[in-house]
Amino acid sequence: MGLSNLGIFHTVVGIIAIIAALASYVKHGKINLASKSGNTYLVGTIITSVTALGLSKHGGFNPGHVLSLLVLVLVVGAFVLHRRKTGNNKARYFEQFFLSFSFFSL
């Protein structure tokens, strides 16, 4: 049983997102959304989370869909916090927590 076209696309984009996150961790010590690698992680993770909703071996809503929605909420929340450049350090901590938690949830 092989992967579908959607499964292949999902896997390739997910691997690219993981590599981008690792590159950002090495270069910046965090996933930095202001950098190209951080932005690649953000976009790749959003695409991977959305395409994961179309993948289901057993049909119906399952725990994999819940995890995908959780990761999607985390990265979108981190992006919103990143855009709020009001000098609020608490927002930066939550942004990094959301990004790190989304990375370790992949």
Short mmCIF file of C-alpha atoms in Angstrom, two decimals:
data_model
loop_
_atom_site.label_atom_id
_atom_site.label_comp_id
_atom_site.label_asym_id
_atom_site.label_seq_id
_atom_site.Cartn_x
_atom_site.Cartn_y
_atom_site.Cartn_z
CA MET A 1 0.00 0.00 0.00
CA GLY A 2 1.69 3.19 -1.18
CA LEU A 3 1.21 6.82 -0.38
CA SER A 4 -1.34 8.91 -2.20
CA ASN A 5 -0.30 12.05 -4.04
CA LEU A 6 -1.61 14.11 -1.13
CA GLY A 7 0.37 11.94 1.28
CA ILE A 8 3.57 12.43 -0.70
CA PHE A 9 3.04 16.20 -0.89
CA HIS A 10 2.24 16.32 2.85
CA THR A 11 5.41 14.36 3.70
CA VAL A 12 7.73 16.42 1.49
CA VAL A 13 6.42 19.75 2.79
CA GLY A 14 6.59 18.46 6.38
CA ILE A 15 10.23 17.42 5.98
CA ILE A 16 11.08 20.83 4.51
CA ALA A 17 9.38 22.51 7.49
CA ILE A 18 11.32 20.37 9.97
CA ILE A 19 14.63 21.14 8.23
CA ALA A 20 13.79 24.87 8.24
CA ALA A 21 13.00 24.76 11.96
CA LEU A 22 16.25 22.96 12.73
CA ALA A 23 18.18 25.51 10.66
CA SER A 24 16.49 28.33 12.57
CA TYR A 25 17.30 26.68 15.91
CA VAL A 26 20.95 26.32 14.92
CA LYS A 27 21.29 29.86 13.56
CA HIS A 28 19.13 31.83 16.01
CA GLY A 29 18.61 29.51 18.99
CA LYS A 30 14.86 29.68 18.35
CA ILE A 31 12.38 29.56 15.50
CA ASN A 32 12.69 33.15 14.32
CA LEU A 33 9.70 34.17 12.21
CA ALA A 34 11.62 37.22 11.00
CA SER A 35 14.10 34.94 9.20
CA LYS A 36 13.64 33.00 5.98
CA SER A 37 13.98 29.66 7.76
CA GLY A 38 11.39 30.64 10.37
CA ASN A 39 9.00 31.83 7.69
CA THR A 40 9.54 28.59 5.76
CA TYR A 41 8.71 26.65 8.94
CA LEU A 42 5.54 28.67 9.45
CA VAL A 43 4.24 28.24 5.89
CA GLY A 44 5.33 24.61 5.66
CA THR A 45 3.68 23.73 8.96
CA ILE A 46 0.43 25.42 7.96
CA ILE A 47 0.39 23.52 4.66
CA THR A 48 1.27 20.26 6.40
CA SER A 49 -1.44 20.72 9.03
CA VAL A 50 -4.10 21.52 6.45
CA THR A 51 -3.15 18.61 4.18
CA ALA A 52 -3.14 16.25 7.19
CA LEU A 53 -6.87 16.88 7.51
CA GLY A 54 -7.35 15.21 4.13
CA LEU A 55 -5.40 12.11 5.12
CA SER A 56 -7.21 9.36 6.95
CA LYS A 57 -6.74 5.65 6.70
CA HIS A 58 -9.82 4.80 8.73
CA GLY A 59 -12.16 7.58 7.63
CA GLY A 60 -13.80 10.11 9.88
CA PHE A 61 -12.42 12.43 12.51
CA ASN A 62 -9.59 10.88 14.54
CA PRO A 63 -6.82 11.90 17.00
CA GLY A 64 -4.51 12.75 14.08
CA HIS A 65 -6.95 15.43 12.99
CA VAL A 66 -7.05 16.84 16.53
CA LEU A 67 -3.25 17.04 16.61
CA SER A 68 -3.22 18.71 13.21
CA LEU A 69 -5.74 21.32 14.35
CA LEU A 70 -3.75 21.91 17.56
CA VAL A 71 -0.54 22.53 15.59
CA LEU A 72 -2.43 24.83 13.22
CA VAL A 73 -3.80 26.88 16.13
CA LEU A 74 -0.33 27.07 17.71
CA VAL A 75 1.47 28.36 14.60
CA VAL A 76 -1.28 30.82 13.71
CA GLY A 77 -1.26 32.06 17.32
CA ALA A 78 2.52 32.45 17.18
CA PHE A 79 2.22 34.40 13.92
CA VAL A 80 -0.37 36.75 15.45
CA LEU A 81 1.87 37.31 18.48
CA HIS A 82 4.87 37.88 16.19
CA ARG A 83 2.98 40.61 14.34
CA ARG A 84 2.28 42.40 17.63
CA LYS A 85 5.64 44.18 17.91
CA THR A 86 4.63 46.32 20.86
CA GLY A 87 7.73 45.45 22.87
CA ASN A 88 5.72 43.07 25.02
CA ASN A 89 8.16 40.45 26.28
CA LYS A 90 5.36 38.17 27.47
CA ALA A 91 4.10 37.96 23.90
CA ARG A 92 7.58 36.90 22.74
CA TYR A 93 7.69 34.12 25.34
CA PHE A 94 4.29 32.81 24.30
CA GLU A 95 5.25 33.09 20.62
CA GLN A 96 8.33 30.94 21.19
CA PHE A 97 6.42 28.51 23.40
CA PHE A 98 3.78 28.06 20.69
CA LEU A 99 6.40 27.56 17.98
CA SER A 100 8.50 25.15 20.04
CA PHE A 101 5.45 23.17 21.15
CA SER A 102 4.22 22.96 17.54
CA PHE A 103 7.66 21.72 16.45
CA PHE A 104 7.78 19.01 19.08
CA SER A 105 4.20 18.02 18.25
CA LEU A 106 5.10 17.23 14.65
#
